[in-house]
Short mmCIF file of C-alpha atoms and ligand atoms in Angstrom, two decimals:
data_model
loop_
_atom_site.label_atom_id
_atom_site.label_comp_id
_atom_site.label_asym_id
_atom_site.label_seq_id
_atom_site.Cartn_x
_atom_site.Cartn_y
_atom_site.Cartn_z
CA MET A 25 -63.59 -5.95 -51.39
CA ASN A 26 -63.97 -2.21 -50.96
CA PRO A 27 -62.83 -0.64 -54.28
CA ALA A 28 -60.90 2.03 -52.35
CA THR A 29 -58.76 -0.59 -50.58
CA GLN A 30 -55.16 0.58 -50.22
CA ILE A 31 -52.42 -1.92 -49.43
CA SER A 32 -48.97 -0.93 -48.18
CA PHE A 33 -45.96 -3.22 -48.11
CA ALA A 34 -44.61 -3.19 -44.54
CA PRO A 35 -40.95 -2.35 -43.99
CA PHE A 36 -38.47 -5.15 -43.22
CA GLN A 37 -34.95 -4.19 -42.22
CA GLY A 38 -32.54 -6.27 -44.32
CA ILE A 39 -35.17 -7.34 -46.87
CA THR A 40 -37.36 -4.63 -48.42
CA GLY A 41 -34.60 -2.22 -49.46
CA LYS A 42 -34.32 -0.70 -52.91
CA VAL A 43 -33.04 -3.85 -54.62
CA PHE A 44 -36.04 -5.84 -53.42
CA ARG A 45 -38.48 -3.03 -54.25
CA SER A 46 -37.14 -2.56 -57.77
CA ILE A 47 -37.56 -6.24 -58.66
CA TRP A 48 -40.80 -6.86 -56.74
CA THR A 49 -42.66 -3.95 -58.30
CA LYS A 50 -41.81 -5.15 -61.81
CA GLN A 51 -43.32 -8.56 -61.22
CA PHE A 52 -46.26 -8.22 -58.83
CA SER A 53 -49.28 -5.99 -58.38
CA GLY A 54 -51.81 -4.94 -55.77
CA VAL A 55 -49.51 -2.87 -53.55
CA ASP A 56 -50.01 0.91 -53.46
CA GLU A 57 -47.10 1.99 -51.26
CA PHE A 58 -43.81 0.64 -49.93
CA TYR A 59 -42.46 1.82 -46.57
CA THR A 60 -38.67 1.68 -46.39
CA PRO A 61 -36.88 -0.12 -43.58
CA TYR A 62 -36.00 2.45 -40.92
CA PHE A 63 -33.16 4.93 -41.29
CA THR A 64 -31.06 5.99 -38.30
CA SER A 65 -28.03 8.24 -37.69
CA ILE A 66 -28.97 11.20 -39.87
CA ASN A 67 -25.83 13.24 -39.32
CA HIS A 68 -25.66 16.91 -38.49
CA ASP A 69 -24.13 18.06 -41.75
CA SER A 70 -27.47 17.43 -43.51
CA ARG A 71 -25.80 15.25 -46.13
CA LEU A 72 -26.66 11.62 -46.34
CA SER A 73 -24.01 8.97 -46.81
CA PRO A 74 -23.80 7.57 -50.37
CA ALA A 75 -25.34 4.30 -49.15
CA LYS A 76 -28.36 6.08 -47.65
CA LEU A 77 -28.73 8.30 -50.70
CA ALA A 78 -28.68 5.23 -52.94
CA GLU A 79 -31.50 3.70 -50.88
CA LEU A 80 -33.50 6.90 -51.38
CA LYS A 81 -32.78 7.28 -55.06
CA ARG A 82 -36.40 6.87 -56.14
CA ILE A 83 -39.54 8.47 -54.74
CA SER A 84 -41.56 5.78 -56.46
CA GLU A 85 -40.74 2.42 -57.94
CA ASN A 86 -42.65 1.43 -61.07
CA ASN A 87 -45.36 3.92 -60.01
CA ILE A 88 -45.58 2.62 -56.45
CA LYS A 89 -45.01 5.35 -53.89
CA ILE A 90 -42.07 4.98 -51.49
CA VAL A 91 -42.39 6.29 -47.93
CA PRO A 92 -39.10 6.57 -46.01
CA GLN A 93 -39.12 5.71 -42.32
CA ILE A 94 -36.99 6.97 -39.43
CA LEU A 95 -36.21 5.40 -36.05
CA SER A 96 -35.25 8.25 -33.75
CA LYS A 97 -35.93 9.92 -30.42
CA ASP A 98 -34.36 13.19 -31.49
CA ALA A 99 -36.73 15.84 -32.91
CA ASP A 100 -33.86 17.70 -34.62
CA GLU A 101 -32.75 14.56 -36.39
CA ILE A 102 -36.29 13.89 -37.60
CA ILE A 103 -36.63 17.48 -38.83
CA ARG A 104 -33.26 17.20 -40.60
CA PHE A 105 -34.30 13.99 -42.33
CA ALA A 106 -37.67 15.47 -43.37
CA SER A 107 -35.90 18.42 -44.95
CA ILE A 108 -33.52 16.15 -46.89
CA LEU A 109 -36.45 14.03 -48.04
CA LYS A 110 -38.38 17.09 -49.17
CA ASN A 111 -35.39 18.09 -51.32
CA LEU A 112 -35.27 14.60 -52.78
CA GLY A 113 -38.95 14.88 -53.75
CA PHE A 114 -40.59 12.68 -51.10
CA ASP A 115 -43.91 13.87 -49.68
CA GLU A 116 -44.10 11.81 -46.49
CA LEU A 117 -41.89 10.64 -43.63
CA ASN A 118 -42.94 7.82 -41.33
CA TRP A 119 -41.83 7.60 -37.69
CA ASN A 120 -41.12 4.15 -36.25
CA LEU A 121 -42.69 3.73 -32.81
CA GLY A 122 -43.10 0.01 -33.28
CA CYS A 123 -39.71 -1.70 -33.36
CA PRO A 124 -39.83 -4.28 -30.54
CA PHE A 125 -36.24 -5.51 -30.53
CA PRO A 126 -34.72 -5.11 -27.05
CA GLN A 127 -31.50 -3.47 -28.30
CA VAL A 128 -33.73 -0.70 -29.73
CA ALA A 129 -36.59 -0.61 -27.22
CA THR A 130 -34.42 -0.48 -24.09
CA LYS A 131 -33.03 2.82 -25.41
CA LYS A 132 -36.56 4.30 -25.49
CA ARG A 133 -36.67 4.00 -29.24
CA GLY A 134 -39.26 2.26 -31.43
CA SER A 135 -41.94 0.63 -29.26
CA GLY A 136 -39.70 1.38 -26.24
CA MET A 137 -40.94 4.98 -26.38
CA LEU A 138 -44.63 4.07 -26.11
CA PRO A 139 -44.65 4.06 -22.26
CA TYR A 140 -43.49 7.72 -22.41
CA PRO A 141 -46.37 9.71 -23.94
CA ASP A 142 -44.87 13.05 -22.83
CA MET A 143 -41.71 12.30 -24.78
CA ILE A 144 -43.72 11.40 -27.89
CA ASP A 145 -45.88 14.51 -27.43
CA ASP A 146 -42.82 16.71 -27.10
CA ILE A 147 -41.23 15.31 -30.26
CA LEU A 148 -44.47 15.63 -32.26
CA GLN A 149 -44.93 19.23 -31.05
CA GLN A 150 -41.42 20.09 -32.22
CA VAL A 151 -41.44 18.16 -35.49
CA LEU A 152 -44.84 18.86 -37.02
CA PRO A 153 -44.64 22.67 -37.22
CA SER A 154 -41.07 22.44 -38.55
CA ILE A 155 -41.47 20.19 -41.58
CA ASP A 156 -43.34 20.58 -44.81
CA ILE A 157 -43.96 17.00 -45.83
CA ARG A 158 -46.57 14.68 -44.32
CA PHE A 159 -45.62 12.92 -41.11
CA SER A 160 -47.14 9.54 -40.32
CA VAL A 161 -46.53 7.19 -37.40
CA LYS A 162 -46.25 3.39 -37.22
CA CYS A 163 -46.74 2.01 -33.73
CA ARG A 164 -47.73 -0.89 -31.54
CA LEU A 165 -50.31 -0.80 -28.74
CA GLY A 166 -47.66 -0.27 -26.09
CA TYR A 167 -44.42 -1.76 -24.86
CA HIS A 168 -45.33 -3.42 -21.53
CA SER A 169 -49.12 -3.29 -21.84
CA PRO A 170 -51.85 -2.28 -24.31
CA ASP A 171 -53.14 0.09 -21.60
CA GLU A 172 -50.29 2.42 -22.53
CA PHE A 173 -52.27 3.32 -25.64
CA ASN A 174 -54.95 5.11 -23.58
CA GLU A 175 -52.65 8.05 -22.95
CA LEU A 176 -51.34 8.01 -26.50
CA ILE A 177 -54.78 8.57 -28.01
CA SER A 178 -54.94 12.22 -26.97
CA VAL A 179 -51.27 12.74 -27.91
CA PHE A 180 -51.86 11.48 -31.45
CA ASN A 181 -55.25 13.20 -31.76
CA ARG A 182 -53.89 16.65 -30.97
CA SER A 183 -50.92 16.25 -33.29
CA ASN A 184 -51.24 16.74 -36.99
CA ILE A 185 -49.97 13.35 -38.12
CA SER A 186 -51.20 12.31 -41.56
CA GLN A 187 -51.96 8.74 -40.59
CA LEU A 188 -51.40 6.20 -37.85
CA ILE A 189 -50.40 2.64 -38.74
CA ILE A 190 -51.16 0.32 -35.85
CA HIS A 191 -49.76 -3.15 -35.35
CA PRO A 192 -51.89 -4.36 -32.44
CA ARG A 193 -49.27 -6.21 -30.43
CA ILE A 194 -47.16 -4.87 -27.58
CA GLY A 195 -43.41 -4.51 -27.93
CA ARG A 196 -42.55 -7.10 -25.29
CA GLN A 197 -44.50 -9.68 -27.27
CA LEU A 198 -42.16 -9.35 -30.26
CA TYR A 199 -44.10 -11.44 -32.83
CA LYS A 200 -45.55 -14.00 -30.42
CA GLY A 201 -49.24 -14.60 -29.91
CA LYS A 202 -51.86 -12.98 -32.09
CA ALA A 203 -52.54 -9.42 -33.15
CA ASP A 204 -55.04 -8.07 -30.58
CA THR A 205 -57.94 -7.08 -32.81
CA ASP A 206 -60.23 -6.50 -29.79
CA ALA A 207 -57.88 -3.85 -28.43
CA PHE A 208 -57.64 -2.36 -31.93
CA ALA A 209 -61.46 -2.26 -32.17
CA ALA A 210 -61.63 -0.41 -28.85
CA ILE A 211 -59.20 2.33 -29.83
CA LEU A 212 -60.18 2.81 -33.47
CA PRO A 213 -63.30 4.96 -32.83
CA GLN A 214 -61.32 7.20 -30.49
CA LEU A 215 -58.76 8.24 -33.11
CA ASN A 216 -59.33 11.26 -35.33
CA MET A 217 -56.78 10.65 -38.11
CA PRO A 218 -56.74 8.05 -40.92
CA VAL A 219 -55.78 4.69 -39.43
CA VAL A 220 -54.03 1.79 -41.15
CA TYR A 221 -54.29 -1.73 -39.74
CA ASN A 222 -51.16 -3.91 -39.76
CA GLY A 223 -50.72 -7.44 -38.46
CA ASP A 224 -51.16 -11.12 -39.34
CA ILE A 225 -52.84 -10.68 -42.74
CA ASN A 226 -51.49 -13.85 -44.28
CA THR A 227 -54.33 -14.97 -46.57
CA PRO A 228 -57.21 -13.35 -48.48
CA GLY A 229 -59.45 -14.96 -45.82
CA ASP A 230 -57.61 -13.11 -43.02
CA PHE A 231 -58.17 -9.88 -44.92
CA GLU A 232 -61.88 -10.54 -45.50
CA GLN A 233 -62.42 -11.25 -41.82
CA LEU A 234 -60.69 -8.02 -40.81
CA GLN A 235 -62.54 -6.02 -43.46
CA GLN A 236 -65.81 -7.35 -42.05
CA SER A 237 -64.78 -6.46 -38.51
CA PHE A 238 -63.64 -2.97 -39.54
CA PRO A 239 -65.83 -1.96 -42.50
CA ALA A 240 -64.82 1.70 -42.26
CA LEU A 241 -61.12 0.94 -42.73
CA ASN A 242 -59.76 1.00 -46.25
CA SER A 243 -56.03 1.12 -45.66
CA TRP A 244 -54.00 -1.93 -44.73
CA MET A 245 -50.35 -2.76 -44.30
CA ILE A 246 -49.08 -6.27 -44.93
CA GLY A 247 -45.64 -7.65 -44.16
CA ARG A 248 -44.89 -11.32 -43.64
CA GLY A 249 -47.95 -12.40 -45.63
CA LEU A 250 -46.65 -10.59 -48.71
CA LEU A 251 -43.09 -11.80 -48.23
CA ALA A 252 -44.36 -15.39 -48.13
CA ASN A 253 -46.92 -14.93 -50.91
CA PRO A 254 -46.10 -12.08 -53.29
CA PHE A 255 -49.49 -12.60 -55.00
CA LEU A 256 -51.41 -11.83 -51.79
CA ALA A 257 -52.22 -8.17 -52.48
CA ALA A 258 -53.41 -8.98 -56.01
CA GLN A 259 -55.48 -11.88 -54.65
CA ILE A 260 -57.09 -9.60 -52.06
CA LYS A 261 -57.92 -7.06 -54.77
CA GLY A 262 -59.25 -9.72 -57.13
CA PHE A 263 -56.68 -8.97 -59.84
CA ASP A 264 -55.81 -11.54 -62.50
CA LEU A 265 -52.95 -13.79 -61.45
CA PRO A 266 -50.36 -15.46 -63.69
CA SER A 267 -51.53 -18.94 -64.65
CA ASP A 268 -48.14 -20.55 -63.92
CA ARG A 269 -47.44 -19.11 -60.49
CA PRO A 270 -44.47 -21.36 -59.56
CA LYS A 271 -42.74 -20.26 -62.78
CA HIS A 272 -43.45 -16.62 -61.95
CA ILE A 273 -42.04 -17.03 -58.43
CA ARG A 274 -38.97 -18.77 -59.78
CA SER A 275 -38.28 -15.98 -62.21
CA PHE A 276 -38.73 -13.42 -59.40
CA VAL A 277 -36.33 -15.28 -57.11
CA GLU A 278 -33.76 -15.53 -59.91
CA ASP A 279 -34.04 -11.86 -60.84
CA LEU A 280 -33.76 -10.85 -57.19
CA TYR A 281 -30.64 -12.97 -56.76
CA ILE A 282 -29.01 -11.47 -59.87
CA ALA A 283 -29.89 -7.96 -58.66
CA TYR A 284 -28.36 -8.60 -55.21
CA ARG A 285 -25.20 -10.03 -56.78
CA LYS A 286 -24.89 -6.93 -58.90
CA HIS A 287 -25.61 -4.66 -55.93
CA MET A 288 -23.04 -6.47 -53.77
CA ASN A 289 -20.38 -6.59 -56.53
CA ASP A 290 -20.60 -10.37 -56.57
CA GLN A 291 -19.75 -10.77 -52.91
CA LEU A 292 -21.16 -13.81 -51.13
CA SER A 293 -23.25 -11.55 -48.89
CA ALA A 294 -25.73 -11.50 -51.80
CA ILE A 295 -26.70 -15.01 -50.68
CA GLY A 296 -27.18 -13.64 -47.15
CA TYR A 297 -29.91 -11.32 -48.44
CA MET A 298 -31.58 -14.18 -50.28
CA LYS A 299 -31.43 -16.38 -47.17
CA GLU A 300 -33.20 -13.68 -45.14
CA TYR A 301 -35.94 -13.59 -47.74
CA TRP A 302 -36.27 -17.38 -48.04
CA HIS A 303 -37.22 -17.50 -44.34
CA TYR A 304 -40.55 -16.08 -45.49
CA LEU A 305 -40.86 -17.38 -49.06
CA SER A 306 -40.27 -20.97 -47.93
CA GLN A 307 -43.59 -20.78 -46.02
CA SER A 308 -45.51 -21.01 -49.28
CA PHE A 309 -43.99 -24.33 -50.35
CA ASP A 310 -45.42 -27.68 -49.30
CA ASN A 311 -42.47 -28.39 -46.98
CA PRO A 312 -41.25 -25.02 -45.66
CA HIS A 313 -38.75 -26.54 -43.24
CA LYS A 314 -36.94 -28.61 -45.88
CA VAL A 315 -37.00 -25.78 -48.40
CA LEU A 316 -35.41 -23.37 -45.94
CA LYS A 317 -32.85 -25.93 -44.81
CA LYS A 318 -31.66 -26.41 -48.38
CA ILE A 319 -31.12 -22.68 -48.78
CA ILE A 320 -29.59 -22.00 -45.38
CA LYS A 321 -26.81 -24.54 -45.77
CA THR A 322 -25.51 -23.12 -49.07
CA ARG A 323 -22.06 -21.55 -48.91
CA SER A 324 -21.33 -20.58 -52.52
CA PHE A 325 -23.17 -19.21 -55.55
CA ASP A 326 -23.10 -22.66 -57.20
CA GLU A 327 -24.57 -24.32 -54.12
CA TYR A 328 -27.25 -21.66 -53.81
CA GLU A 329 -28.23 -21.95 -57.49
CA SER A 330 -28.49 -25.72 -57.37
CA ALA A 331 -30.52 -25.54 -54.13
CA VAL A 332 -33.01 -23.22 -55.86
CA ALA A 333 -33.22 -25.55 -58.87
CA ASP A 334 -33.84 -28.53 -56.54
CA ILE A 335 -36.54 -26.64 -54.64
CA PHE A 336 -38.54 -25.86 -57.75
CA ASN A 337 -38.16 -29.46 -58.96
CA GLU A 338 -38.92 -31.20 -55.68
CA PHE A 339 -41.40 -29.01 -53.83
CA GLU A 340 -44.81 -27.57 -54.67
CA TRP A 341 -45.59 -23.87 -54.60
CA GLN A 342 -48.95 -23.99 -52.86
CA LEU A 343 -50.64 -20.66 -53.61
C1 LIG Y 12 -37.04 -8.97 -39.60
C2 LIG Y 12 -38.04 -7.85 -39.44
C3 LIG Y 12 -37.67 -6.55 -39.77
C4 LIG Y 12 -38.58 -5.49 -39.62
N1 LIG Y 12 -38.19 -4.22 -39.93
C5 LIG Y 12 -39.06 -3.19 -39.72
C6 LIG Y 12 -38.69 -1.83 -39.99
O1 LIG Y 12 -37.58 -1.52 -40.44
N2 LIG Y 12 -39.61 -0.86 -39.73
C7 LIG Y 12 -40.87 -1.16 -39.25
O2 LIG Y 12 -41.69 -0.26 -39.04
N3 LIG Y 12 -41.25 -2.43 -39.02
C8 LIG Y 12 -40.39 -3.44 -39.25
N4 LIG Y 12 -40.81 -4.72 -39.03
C9 LIG Y 12 -42.23 -4.98 -38.69
C10 LIG Y 12 -43.08 -5.19 -39.95
O3 LIG Y 12 -43.03 -4.07 -40.79
C11 LIG Y 12 -44.57 -5.44 -39.59
O4 LIG Y 12 -45.05 -4.36 -38.85
C12 LIG Y 12 -44.77 -6.71 -38.78
O5 LIG Y 12 -44.14 -7.82 -39.40
C13 LIG Y 12 -46.27 -7.03 -38.58
O6 LIG Y 12 -46.93 -7.12 -39.79
P1 LIG Y 12 -47.25 -8.55 -40.50
O7 LIG Y 12 -47.97 -9.39 -39.48
O8 LIG Y 12 -48.09 -8.21 -41.69
O9 LIG Y 12 -45.93 -9.14 -40.85
C14 LIG Y 12 -39.91 -5.77 -39.16
C15 LIG Y 12 -40.27 -7.08 -38.84
C16 LIG Y 12 -39.36 -8.12 -38.96
C17 LIG Y 12 -39.78 -9.51 -38.59
#
């Protein structure tokens, strides 16, 4: 592994908020930055709602840098958010041009803006001279076709973005198929800013293969792989791992659950957050389907707690 390797935790709406970040960073290593799930609706009065402010309470979590993200097609809103973030002490804002979900993309937001390079150009030209924190972009290859990226290359190259995180799928694909590493290889040499690769790094082997294909890259973003296996970044970096990994995972899951209950004032929606997360974590047990089923059918705190106890008694953590 390249000693300069940087690993970012990808944003997941509904999962990687501040509660998750505060517990994760206490128990795992190998991640250098966390990107927040996207923010929207930054109102005109330049004051964030208490809920948004609470999400942005820390600029780093246990020494891991936090990078807020915005989903917007309004330059003024982006500028407003950057100014608020600057006052809160953040040094970077990330712009989401990757969200593939139709309810977002059909409104020319997220990856739905990628077929409109003039619109992206216009927003970048307005935003970059007007903010004084770094501005990075997270995008896909296009919405309808990877060919859309051809026009975006010059748009991104003439802007002053601090880095470009590329998830090499198109929006319409959602998460189907594979990340298109051939298309990524073709565009990489044409870009003049630091580039971060994101997509389908689920094992140390996946990472090694990509590192061999792109030896000049040293910055990577990992999402589902890290949700399923919180040790993945440390494994990639060759860090020491706890000897009893199932016990470590169990203690993480329990701490996360307690933190969500506290955050949600003991409302049952705390289990909803845990269920979202178990969709990914279950993948690392020997029978993901059964593990997830046990969690999904719980309807009370008691049921949830006994499902977790059963899972750690009956199923093997495989990594
Ligand atoms: C449920 C869900 C929520 C997501 N939320 C966000 C988000 O808020 N912002 C963002 O840029 N990407 C979001 N993503 C995309 C991931 O950050 C990441 O780019 C994607 O999963 C590909 O990386 P991976 O293959 O390492 O998981 C989300 C993905 C999923 C499945």
